[in-house]
mmCIF file of C-alpha atoms in Angstrom:
data_model
loop_
_atom_site.group_PDB
_atom_site.id
_atom_site.type_symbol
_atom_site.label_atom_id
_atom_site.label_comp_id
_atom_site.label_asym_id
_atom_site.label_seq_id
_atom_site.Cartn_x
_atom_site.Cartn_y
_atom_site.Cartn_z
ATOM 1 C CA MET A 1 32.676 52.819 53.163
ATOM 2 C CA SER A 2 30.118 50.331 53.183
ATOM 3 C CA SER A 3 27.606 50.008 55.701
ATOM 4 C CA SER A 4 28.112 46.084 56.094
ATOM 5 C CA VAL A 5 29.843 44.633 59.080
ATOM 6 C CA LEU A 6 33.046 44.432 57.524
ATOM 7 C CA PRO A 7 34.868 47.096 55.554
ATOM 8 C CA SER A 8 35.777 45.883 51.575
ATOM 9 C CA ALA A 9 39.024 44.356 50.736
ATOM 10 C CA ARG A 10 40.184 46.855 48.948
ATOM 11 C CA THR A 11 41.041 48.509 52.076
ATOM 12 C CA GLU A 12 44.174 46.762 53.334
ATOM 13 C CA LEU A 13 42.896 45.396 56.502
ATOM 14 C CA PHE A 14 41.348 48.381 57.666
ATOM 15 C CA ASN A 15 43.652 50.657 56.008
ATOM 16 C CA PRO A 16 44.431 53.521 56.980
ATOM 17 C CA ILE A 17 44.617 51.710 60.365
ATOM 18 C CA HIS A 18 45.664 48.154 60.013
ATOM 19 C CA GLU A 19 47.461 45.583 62.016
ATOM 20 C CA THR A 20 48.902 42.870 63.843
ATOM 21 C CA ARG A 21 48.588 41.219 66.884
ATOM 22 C CA PHE A 22 45.127 39.806 65.591
ATOM 23 C CA ILE A 23 43.927 36.331 65.506
ATOM 24 C CA GLY A 24 43.067 34.201 62.058
ATOM 25 C CA LEU A 25 40.766 31.700 61.846
ATOM 26 C CA THR A 26 41.240 30.754 58.161
ATOM 27 C CA ARG A 27 44.133 31.754 55.910
ATOM 28 C CA PRO A 28 44.384 35.689 55.885
ATOM 29 C CA PHE A 29 45.117 36.210 52.107
ATOM 30 C CA ASN A 30 44.583 35.085 48.508
ATOM 31 C CA CYS A 31 48.297 35.871 47.165
ATOM 32 C CA ASN A 32 50.151 36.224 43.984
ATOM 33 C CA ARG A 33 53.176 36.948 43.308
ATOM 34 C CA SER A 34 53.162 40.933 44.026
ATOM 35 C CA LYS A 35 49.877 41.107 45.253
ATOM 36 C CA CYS A 36 48.309 39.770 48.866
ATOM 37 C CA VAL A 37 44.375 40.531 49.228
ATOM 38 C CA MET A 38 42.826 40.330 52.443
ATOM 39 C CA ASN A 39 39.393 38.982 52.373
ATOM 40 C CA ARG A 40 36.649 40.088 54.517
ATOM 41 C CA ARG A 41 36.461 37.024 56.912
ATOM 42 C CA SER A 42 39.655 37.282 57.716
ATOM 43 C CA PHE A 43 39.998 40.883 58.206
ATOM 44 C CA ALA A 44 37.475 40.365 60.990
ATOM 45 C CA PHE A 45 38.898 37.304 62.734
ATOM 46 C CA ARG A 46 42.274 39.499 63.332
ATOM 47 C CA GLY A 47 40.398 42.143 65.277
ATOM 48 C CA VAL A 48 39.465 39.577 67.602
ATOM 49 C CA ALA A 49 42.870 39.334 69.497
ATOM 50 C CA ALA A 50 42.437 42.826 70.523
ATOM 51 C CA ALA A 51 39.877 42.553 72.836
ATOM 52 C CA GLY A 52 38.345 39.093 73.329
ATOM 53 C CA LEU A 53 41.198 36.872 74.877
ATOM 54 C CA SER A 54 41.240 35.307 78.240
ATOM 55 C CA VAL A 55 44.273 35.890 80.250
ATOM 56 C CA MET A 56 46.665 32.639 80.278
ATOM 57 C CA GLY A 57 49.225 31.720 82.420
ATOM 58 C CA SER A 58 52.788 32.342 82.177
ATOM 59 C CA SER A 59 56.103 32.577 83.692
ATOM 60 C CA LEU A 60 57.366 35.012 81.550
ATOM 61 C CA THR A 61 60.618 33.266 81.328
ATOM 62 C CA ALA A 62 61.855 33.230 77.870
ATOM 63 C CA GLN A 63 64.949 35.443 77.440
ATOM 64 C CA PRO A 64 65.263 38.036 75.689
ATOM 65 C CA VAL A 65 66.986 39.121 72.644
ATOM 66 C CA LYS A 66 71.055 38.186 73.266
ATOM 67 C CA GLY A 67 72.682 41.561 73.597
ATOM 68 C CA VAL A 68 69.367 43.923 73.890
ATOM 69 C CA GLU A 69 67.905 44.981 77.647
ATOM 70 C CA ARG A 70 64.109 44.308 77.647
ATOM 71 C CA LEU A 71 61.366 46.333 79.736
ATOM 72 C CA GLU A 72 60.140 44.474 83.052
ATOM 73 C CA PHE A 73 57.337 43.017 82.358
ATOM 74 C CA LYS A 74 54.799 44.211 85.181
ATOM 75 C CA PRO A 75 50.750 43.039 85.513
ATOM 76 C CA GLU A 76 49.883 45.763 87.269
ATOM 77 C CA GLY A 77 51.224 48.122 84.747
ATOM 78 C CA TYR A 78 53.782 51.523 85.345
ATOM 79 C CA ASN A 79 52.310 55.163 85.399
ATOM 80 C CA PHE A 80 48.735 56.083 85.115
ATOM 81 C CA TRP A 81 47.371 59.469 83.709
ATOM 82 C CA THR A 82 43.729 60.800 83.794
ATOM 83 C CA TRP A 83 42.650 61.661 80.108
ATOM 84 C CA ARG A 84 38.923 63.268 80.155
ATOM 85 C CA GLY A 85 37.931 61.179 82.687
ATOM 86 C CA HIS A 86 39.708 57.513 81.490
ATOM 87 C CA LYS A 87 42.632 55.977 82.829
ATOM 88 C CA ILE A 88 45.554 55.987 80.465
ATOM 89 C CA HIS A 89 48.672 53.885 81.062
ATOM 90 C CA TYR A 90 52.099 55.038 80.364
ATOM 91 C CA VAL A 91 55.948 54.041 80.671
ATOM 92 C CA VAL A 92 58.555 57.056 81.321
ATOM 93 C CA GLN A 93 62.035 56.104 81.662
ATOM 94 C CA GLY A 94 65.542 58.129 80.981
ATOM 95 C CA GLU A 95 66.567 61.687 80.962
ATOM 96 C CA GLY A 96 66.933 63.919 77.763
ATOM 97 C CA PRO A 97 64.664 65.080 75.099
ATOM 98 C CA PRO A 98 61.850 63.729 74.805
ATOM 99 C CA VAL A 99 60.293 60.746 72.518
ATOM 100 C CA VAL A 100 56.971 59.509 72.526
ATOM 101 C CA LEU A 101 56.155 56.147 71.384
ATOM 102 C CA ILE A 102 52.701 54.786 69.786
ATOM 103 C CA HIS A 103 51.620 51.077 69.817
ATOM 104 C CA GLY A 104 49.644 49.662 66.828
ATOM 105 C CA PHE A 105 46.412 47.945 67.447
ATOM 106 C CA GLY A 106 45.439 45.237 70.188
ATOM 107 C CA ALA A 107 49.048 45.944 71.410
ATOM 108 C CA SER A 108 50.319 48.272 74.168
ATOM 109 C CA ALA A 109 53.334 50.014 75.137
ATOM 110 C CA PHE A 110 54.789 46.592 76.624
ATOM 111 C CA HIS A 111 55.138 46.125 72.359
ATOM 112 C CA TRP A 112 58.542 48.043 72.612
ATOM 113 C CA ARG A 113 59.852 46.331 75.399
ATOM 114 C CA TYR A 114 63.218 46.367 73.202
ATOM 115 C CA ASN A 115 63.459 49.878 72.547
ATOM 116 C CA ILE A 116 62.550 51.478 75.726
ATOM 117 C CA PRO A 117 65.397 50.555 77.815
ATOM 118 C CA GLU A 118 67.852 51.213 75.200
ATOM 119 C CA LEU A 119 66.634 54.883 73.478
ATOM 120 C CA ALA A 120 66.436 55.700 77.421
ATOM 121 C CA LYS A 121 70.009 55.970 77.422
ATOM 122 C CA LYS A 122 70.106 58.819 75.438
ATOM 123 C CA TYR A 123 66.087 60.516 75.918
ATOM 124 C CA LYS A 124 63.963 60.831 78.049
ATOM 125 C CA VAL A 125 60.961 57.928 76.406
ATOM 126 C CA TYR A 126 57.480 57.495 76.822
ATOM 127 C CA ALA A 127 55.708 54.771 75.685
ATOM 128 C CA ILE A 128 51.729 55.491 75.757
ATOM 129 C CA ASP A 129 48.426 52.903 75.703
ATOM 130 C CA LEU A 130 45.986 54.164 73.808
ATOM 131 C CA LEU A 131 42.386 54.586 74.862
ATOM 132 C CA GLY A 132 40.975 51.267 74.791
ATOM 133 C CA PHE A 133 44.265 49.123 74.094
ATOM 134 C CA GLY A 134 46.621 47.667 76.810
ATOM 135 C CA TRP A 135 46.387 48.770 80.409
ATOM 136 C CA SER A 136 44.608 52.002 79.744
ATOM 137 C CA GLU A 137 40.869 52.107 80.402
ATOM 138 C CA LYS A 138 38.310 50.551 78.131
ATOM 139 C CA ALA A 139 36.230 53.384 77.808
ATOM 140 C CA LEU A 140 32.949 52.860 75.849
ATOM 141 C CA VAL A 141 33.399 55.867 73.500
ATOM 142 C CA ASP A 142 32.355 56.329 70.122
ATOM 143 C CA TYR A 143 36.209 55.500 68.654
ATOM 144 C CA ASP A 144 37.674 57.569 65.399
ATOM 145 C CA ALA A 145 41.174 58.109 64.678
ATOM 146 C CA MET A 146 40.850 61.386 65.821
ATOM 147 C CA VAL A 147 40.121 59.967 69.485
ATOM 148 C CA TRP A 148 43.908 58.941 69.662
ATOM 149 C CA ARG A 149 44.936 62.135 67.980
ATOM 150 C CA ASP A 150 43.179 64.146 70.795
ATOM 151 C CA GLN A 151 44.803 61.764 73.330
ATOM 152 C CA VAL A 152 48.127 62.244 71.896
ATOM 153 C CA GLU A 153 47.936 66.009 71.801
ATOM 154 C CA ASP A 154 46.726 66.126 75.195
ATOM 155 C CA PHE A 155 49.558 63.926 76.219
ATOM 156 C CA LEU A 156 52.227 66.126 74.929
ATOM 157 C CA LYS A 157 50.753 69.355 76.235
ATOM 158 C CA GLU A 158 50.178 67.758 79.704
ATOM 159 C CA ILE A 159 52.783 65.074 80.635
ATOM 160 C CA VAL A 160 55.718 65.758 78.089
ATOM 161 C CA LYS A 161 55.414 69.877 77.796
ATOM 162 C CA GLU A 162 58.359 70.206 75.559
ATOM 163 C CA PRO A 163 59.388 69.490 71.784
ATOM 164 C CA THR A 164 58.813 65.568 70.895
ATOM 165 C CA VAL A 165 59.708 63.221 68.704
ATOM 166 C CA LEU A 166 56.833 60.750 67.955
ATOM 167 C CA VAL A 167 57.593 57.076 67.151
ATOM 168 C CA GLY A 168 54.738 54.504 65.737
ATOM 169 C CA ASN A 169 54.063 51.235 64.835
ATOM 170 C CA SER A 170 51.117 51.141 62.183
ATOM 171 C CA LEU A 171 48.047 52.261 63.813
ATOM 172 C CA GLY A 172 50.289 54.318 66.254
ATOM 173 C CA GLY A 173 52.270 55.585 63.189
ATOM 174 C CA PHE A 174 49.176 57.004 61.516
ATOM 175 C CA THR A 175 48.219 58.682 65.167
ATOM 176 C CA ALA A 176 51.667 60.134 65.389
ATOM 177 C CA LEU A 177 51.230 61.717 61.896
ATOM 178 C CA VAL A 178 47.666 63.302 62.641
ATOM 179 C CA ALA A 179 49.316 64.448 66.368
ATOM 180 C CA ALA A 180 52.366 65.843 64.498
ATOM 181 C CA ALA A 181 50.292 67.884 61.802
ATOM 182 C CA GLY A 182 47.800 69.011 64.852
ATOM 183 C CA LEU A 183 50.782 70.524 66.847
ATOM 184 C CA PRO A 184 53.802 71.530 64.774
ATOM 185 C CA GLU A 185 54.936 74.129 67.044
ATOM 186 C CA GLN A 186 55.730 70.674 69.712
ATOM 187 C CA VAL A 187 56.031 67.594 67.342
ATOM 188 C CA VAL A 188 59.797 68.337 65.576
ATOM 189 C CA GLY A 189 60.059 65.212 64.116
ATOM 190 C CA VAL A 190 58.111 61.704 63.396
ATOM 191 C CA ALA A 191 59.199 58.248 63.007
ATOM 192 C CA LEU A 192 57.004 55.479 61.356
ATOM 193 C CA LEU A 193 57.293 51.659 61.124
ATOM 194 C CA ASN A 194 54.819 49.888 58.882
ATOM 195 C CA SER A 195 52.505 52.835 59.463
ATOM 196 C CA ALA A 196 48.598 51.999 58.861
ATOM 197 C CA GLY A 197 47.205 54.591 56.035
ATOM 198 C CA GLN A 198 46.287 54.817 52.808
ATOM 199 C CA PHE A 199 46.353 57.582 50.233
ATOM 200 C CA GLY A 200 43.082 59.072 48.891
ATOM 201 C CA ASN A 201 41.688 57.538 45.463
ATOM 202 C CA PRO A 202 41.559 60.798 43.371
ATOM 203 C CA ASN A 203 39.026 59.142 40.876
ATOM 204 C CA SER A 204 36.762 58.943 43.885
ATOM 205 C CA VAL A 205 33.304 60.865 43.866
ATOM 206 C CA ALA A 206 32.020 61.444 47.581
ATOM 207 C CA LYS A 207 28.517 60.470 47.338
ATOM 208 C CA GLU A 208 25.723 62.420 49.710
ATOM 209 C CA SER A 209 24.268 60.940 51.826
ATOM 210 C CA GLU A 210 20.484 60.235 51.502
ATOM 211 C CA GLY A 211 17.867 60.297 54.108
ATOM 212 C CA GLU A 212 17.249 57.398 55.449
ATOM 213 C CA THR A 213 13.891 55.335 54.532
ATOM 214 C CA ALA A 214 11.381 54.131 57.417
ATOM 215 C CA LEU A 215 12.300 50.663 56.371
ATOM 216 C CA GLN A 216 15.823 51.366 56.943
ATOM 217 C CA LYS A 217 15.801 52.877 60.354
ATOM 218 C CA PHE A 218 13.672 50.812 61.619
ATOM 219 C CA ILE A 219 13.884 47.329 60.339
ATOM 220 C CA LEU A 220 16.871 47.134 58.031
ATOM 221 C CA LYS A 221 19.157 48.998 60.662
ATOM 222 C CA PRO A 222 18.296 47.325 63.972
ATOM 223 C CA LEU A 223 18.493 43.543 62.113
ATOM 224 C CA LYS A 224 21.860 44.781 60.798
ATOM 225 C CA GLU A 225 23.270 45.246 64.598
ATOM 226 C CA VAL A 226 21.748 42.128 65.711
ATOM 227 C CA PHE A 227 23.330 40.412 62.896
ATOM 228 C CA GLN A 228 26.816 42.321 63.779
ATOM 229 C CA ARG A 229 26.502 41.510 67.130
ATOM 230 C CA VAL A 230 25.795 37.416 66.782
ATOM 231 C CA VAL A 231 28.710 37.305 64.123
ATOM 232 C CA LEU A 232 31.350 39.531 66.086
ATOM 233 C CA GLY A 233 30.086 38.033 69.310
ATOM 234 C CA PHE A 234 30.945 34.525 67.976
ATOM 235 C CA LEU A 235 34.500 35.404 66.552
ATOM 236 C CA PHE A 236 35.405 36.986 69.806
ATOM 237 C CA TRP A 237 34.605 33.676 71.272
ATOM 238 C CA GLN A 238 36.379 31.924 68.786
ATOM 239 C CA ALA A 239 39.397 34.067 69.283
ATOM 240 C CA LYS A 240 39.938 33.207 73.191
ATOM 241 C CA GLN A 241 42.677 30.415 72.165
ATOM 242 C CA PRO A 242 45.990 31.606 73.648
ATOM 243 C CA ALA A 243 47.449 29.039 70.944
ATOM 244 C CA ARG A 244 46.187 31.066 68.331
ATOM 245 C CA VAL A 245 47.905 34.429 69.158
ATOM 246 C CA GLU A 246 51.058 32.569 68.734
ATOM 247 C CA SER A 247 49.870 31.139 65.028
ATOM 248 C CA VAL A 248 48.807 34.853 64.272
ATOM 249 C CA LEU A 249 51.939 36.787 65.716
ATOM 250 C CA LYS A 250 54.116 33.907 64.157
ATOM 251 C CA SER A 251 52.506 34.844 60.580
ATOM 252 C CA VAL A 252 53.659 38.003 60.915
ATOM 253 C CA TYR A 253 57.117 37.738 62.594
ATOM 254 C CA LYS A 254 59.269 36.395 59.908
ATOM 255 C CA ASN A 255 61.857 35.937 62.423
ATOM 256 C CA THR A 256 59.383 34.460 65.199
ATOM 257 C CA ALA A 257 62.373 34.126 68.089
ATOM 258 C CA ASN A 258 60.682 36.909 69.860
ATOM 259 C CA VAL A 259 57.405 35.587 69.921
ATOM 260 C CA ASP A 260 57.612 34.280 73.540
ATOM 261 C CA ASP A 261 55.337 34.581 76.623
ATOM 262 C CA TYR A 262 56.093 37.940 77.342
ATOM 263 C CA LEU A 263 54.448 38.992 74.349
ATOM 264 C CA VAL A 264 51.839 36.826 74.181
ATOM 265 C CA GLU A 265 50.854 37.910 77.499
ATOM 266 C CA SER A 266 51.374 41.589 76.890
ATOM 267 C CA ILE A 267 48.628 41.399 74.088
ATOM 268 C CA ILE A 268 46.202 38.990 76.243
ATOM 269 C CA MET A 269 46.023 40.076 79.423
ATOM 270 C CA PRO A 270 44.299 43.664 78.831
ATOM 271 C CA ALA A 271 41.344 41.491 77.069
ATOM 272 C CA ALA A 272 40.104 40.506 80.563
ATOM 273 C CA ASP A 273 39.611 43.908 81.538
ATOM 274 C CA PRO A 274 35.899 44.939 82.007
ATOM 275 C CA ASN A 275 34.200 46.252 78.538
ATOM 276 C CA ALA A 276 36.942 44.718 76.407
ATOM 277 C CA GLY A 277 34.392 42.869 74.251
ATOM 278 C CA GLU A 278 31.885 45.894 73.355
ATOM 279 C CA VAL A 279 35.272 48.081 72.655
ATOM 280 C CA TYR A 280 35.820 45.236 70.251
ATOM 281 C CA TYR A 281 32.496 45.359 68.965
ATOM 282 C CA ARG A 282 32.721 49.309 68.355
ATOM 283 C CA LEU A 283 36.066 49.249 66.643
ATOM 284 C CA MET A 284 34.781 46.726 64.312
ATOM 285 C CA THR A 285 31.279 48.067 63.715
ATOM 286 C CA ARG A 286 32.198 51.954 63.682
ATOM 287 C CA PHE A 287 35.580 52.805 63.628
ATOM 288 C CA MET A 288 37.179 50.596 60.949
ATOM 289 C CA THR A 289 34.148 50.861 58.392
ATOM 290 C CA ASN A 290 34.727 54.815 58.452
ATOM 291 C CA GLN A 291 37.955 55.801 57.727
ATOM 292 C CA THR A 292 38.587 56.103 54.019
ATOM 293 C CA LYS A 293 38.230 60.357 54.597
ATOM 294 C CA TYR A 294 41.463 60.200 56.639
ATOM 295 C CA THR A 295 44.470 59.795 54.101
ATOM 296 C CA LEU A 296 48.208 59.951 54.082
ATOM 297 C CA ASP A 297 47.822 62.421 51.398
ATOM 298 C CA SER A 298 45.844 64.561 53.187
ATOM 299 C CA VAL A 299 47.668 64.268 56.573
ATOM 300 C CA LEU A 300 51.519 64.636 55.018
ATOM 301 C CA SER A 301 50.287 67.889 53.374
ATOM 302 C CA LYS A 302 50.360 69.582 56.847
ATOM 303 C CA LEU A 303 52.935 67.524 58.028
ATOM 304 C CA SER A 304 56.192 70.439 58.692
ATOM 305 C CA CYS A 305 58.796 68.083 60.535
ATOM 306 C CA PRO A 306 61.575 65.354 59.195
ATOM 307 C CA LEU A 307 59.983 62.064 58.883
ATOM 308 C CA LEU A 308 61.721 58.551 59.246
ATOM 309 C CA LEU A 309 60.414 55.505 57.794
ATOM 310 C CA VAL A 310 61.747 51.964 59.338
ATOM 311 C CA TRP A 311 60.097 49.507 57.421
ATOM 312 C CA GLY A 312 60.018 46.117 57.494
ATOM 313 C CA ASP A 313 60.076 44.768 53.949
ATOM 314 C CA LEU A 314 58.660 40.991 54.169
ATOM 315 C CA ASP A 315 55.221 42.909 55.977
ATOM 316 C CA PRO A 316 52.380 40.711 54.477
ATOM 317 C CA TRP A 317 50.485 43.538 55.248
ATOM 318 C CA VAL A 318 51.965 46.722 54.811
ATOM 319 C CA GLY A 319 54.803 46.155 52.049
ATOM 320 C CA PRO A 320 57.427 48.665 50.797
ATOM 321 C CA ALA A 321 55.394 50.326 48.025
ATOM 322 C CA LYS A 322 53.576 52.133 50.670
ATOM 323 C CA ALA A 323 57.149 53.423 52.302
ATOM 324 C CA ASN A 324 58.370 54.544 48.726
ATOM 325 C CA SER A 325 54.964 56.184 48.087
ATOM 326 C CA ILE A 326 55.187 58.196 51.708
ATOM 327 C CA LYS A 327 58.679 59.117 50.610
ATOM 328 C CA ALA A 328 57.761 60.238 47.188
ATOM 329 C CA PHE A 329 54.803 62.589 48.506
ATOM 330 C CA TYR A 330 56.788 64.187 50.870
ATOM 331 C CA PRO A 331 60.315 64.599 50.453
ATOM 332 C CA ASN A 332 61.912 65.462 53.773
ATOM 333 C CA THR A 333 61.843 61.615 54.675
ATOM 334 C CA THR A 334 64.953 59.068 55.310
ATOM 335 C CA LEU A 335 63.790 55.476 54.638
ATOM 336 C CA VAL A 336 65.419 52.680 56.005
ATOM 337 C CA ASN A 337 64.272 49.446 54.717
ATOM 338 C CA LEU A 338 64.547 46.095 56.948
ATOM 339 C CA GLN A 339 64.496 42.180 56.237
ATOM 340 C CA ALA A 340 61.516 42.277 58.893
ATOM 341 C CA GLY A 341 57.613 41.819 58.924
ATOM 342 C CA HIS A 342 55.130 44.005 60.203
ATOM 343 C CA CYS A 343 56.455 45.047 63.930
ATOM 344 C CA PRO A 344 60.106 45.478 62.853
ATOM 345 C CA HIS A 345 60.759 47.258 66.382
ATOM 346 C CA ASP A 346 60.185 43.968 68.509
ATOM 347 C CA GLU A 347 61.255 41.264 65.547
ATOM 348 C CA VAL A 348 64.728 42.960 65.062
ATOM 349 C CA PRO A 349 65.146 45.768 67.908
ATOM 350 C CA GLU A 350 68.814 46.074 67.870
ATOM 351 C CA LEU A 351 68.665 47.194 64.066
ATOM 352 C CA VAL A 352 65.786 49.397 64.904
ATOM 353 C CA ASN A 353 67.025 50.946 67.771
ATOM 354 C CA THR A 354 69.998 51.747 65.760
ATOM 355 C CA ALA A 355 67.998 53.317 63.128
ATOM 356 C CA LEU A 356 66.186 55.626 65.573
ATOM 357 C CA LEU A 357 69.669 56.880 67.135
ATOM 358 C CA ASP A 358 71.372 57.487 64.289
ATOM 359 C CA TRP A 359 68.117 59.574 62.866
ATOM 360 C CA LEU A 360 67.546 61.194 66.440
ATOM 361 C CA SER A 361 71.342 62.521 66.281
ATOM 362 C CA THR A 362 71.281 64.337 63.222
ATOM 363 C CA SER A 363 71.783 68.279 63.225
ATOM 364 C CA PRO A 364 68.572 69.556 62.711
ATOM 365 C CA LEU A 365 66.680 67.208 64.876
ATOM 366 C CA LYS A 366 68.903 67.664 67.739
ATOM 367 C CA ALA A 367 68.595 71.095 67.749
ATOM 368 C CA SER A 368 65.080 71.147 67.564
ATOM 369 C CA LEU A 369 64.763 68.764 70.591
ATOM 370 C CA GLN A 370 66.843 70.538 72.432
ATOM 371 C CA THR A 371 64.653 73.795 72.154
ATOM 372 C CA VAL A 372 62.425 74.755 74.586
#
């Protein structure tokens, strides 16, 4: 990857980990009929909301989806677990075989607000906040996709302790995949909702890194970091506009009825946490710009369990072509296409809940979940 402040436009919004709840200050795409390409500036702008928004007052009085129960919003959070000395937030409801829900970049367990209560009628449902997001600690660590893999794997070992199905949206989808590949004895199924991740380029040739010159080490590298902090600090400050959160959410949700106070509040409250700005800086400069070595084909090659794809085909960032490519590469896949955007679980929760419950009830998966 380029060492510049932003990744290349080819990376489909920091593919393999690309997200939704980010704030754009310009038009995000240069589109034609068949392809939408992120430009570098808009890529960075979308990352700001995850860590830089001030808390906005909200009564959270918006009505839930008709006929679908909604998780109660608790500003103090639900449950906490200490992982490697860091405070990790999670929600748990229901009884039965366990299902673990993993949110996308900038979101939290509350993004599963319409899924947890319904799934909990038949399963023990966990929804975890990844380190650096939501109500989990904004730890000052070197963020890497494998940090979240390790977090989820340890959560399964220490908290869940049973055969489990992982469900993930966007960044959470890729995290679910790598965790499943690492714990094949415990993860018996994976469901991806508009997952992040990219297939490797077979024509690319890895370049050996050359040693840094004195000019690069002592002059150019420090100058680059200063530039990054100035630019990203400005973007961070610019994103502290609550109206911008709603605007971007409405550009990603094709049906904007669920873009309400609850959703906006669940995104911006964690930004008031100490170190939120520094976490954003580290994600933008260290994590997002060094991800091409983690590819979907390399992870799927290690997967051994059934896979479900629930795909919002109207997603402007991760279209149905990716779902088709995953299914072609990994035959043990069930694909459900929905007329929704990047977050189908929150936009059309009743359809996603039905798809998940139908898939979870299939005989092989049901038998695996009940094996202790």
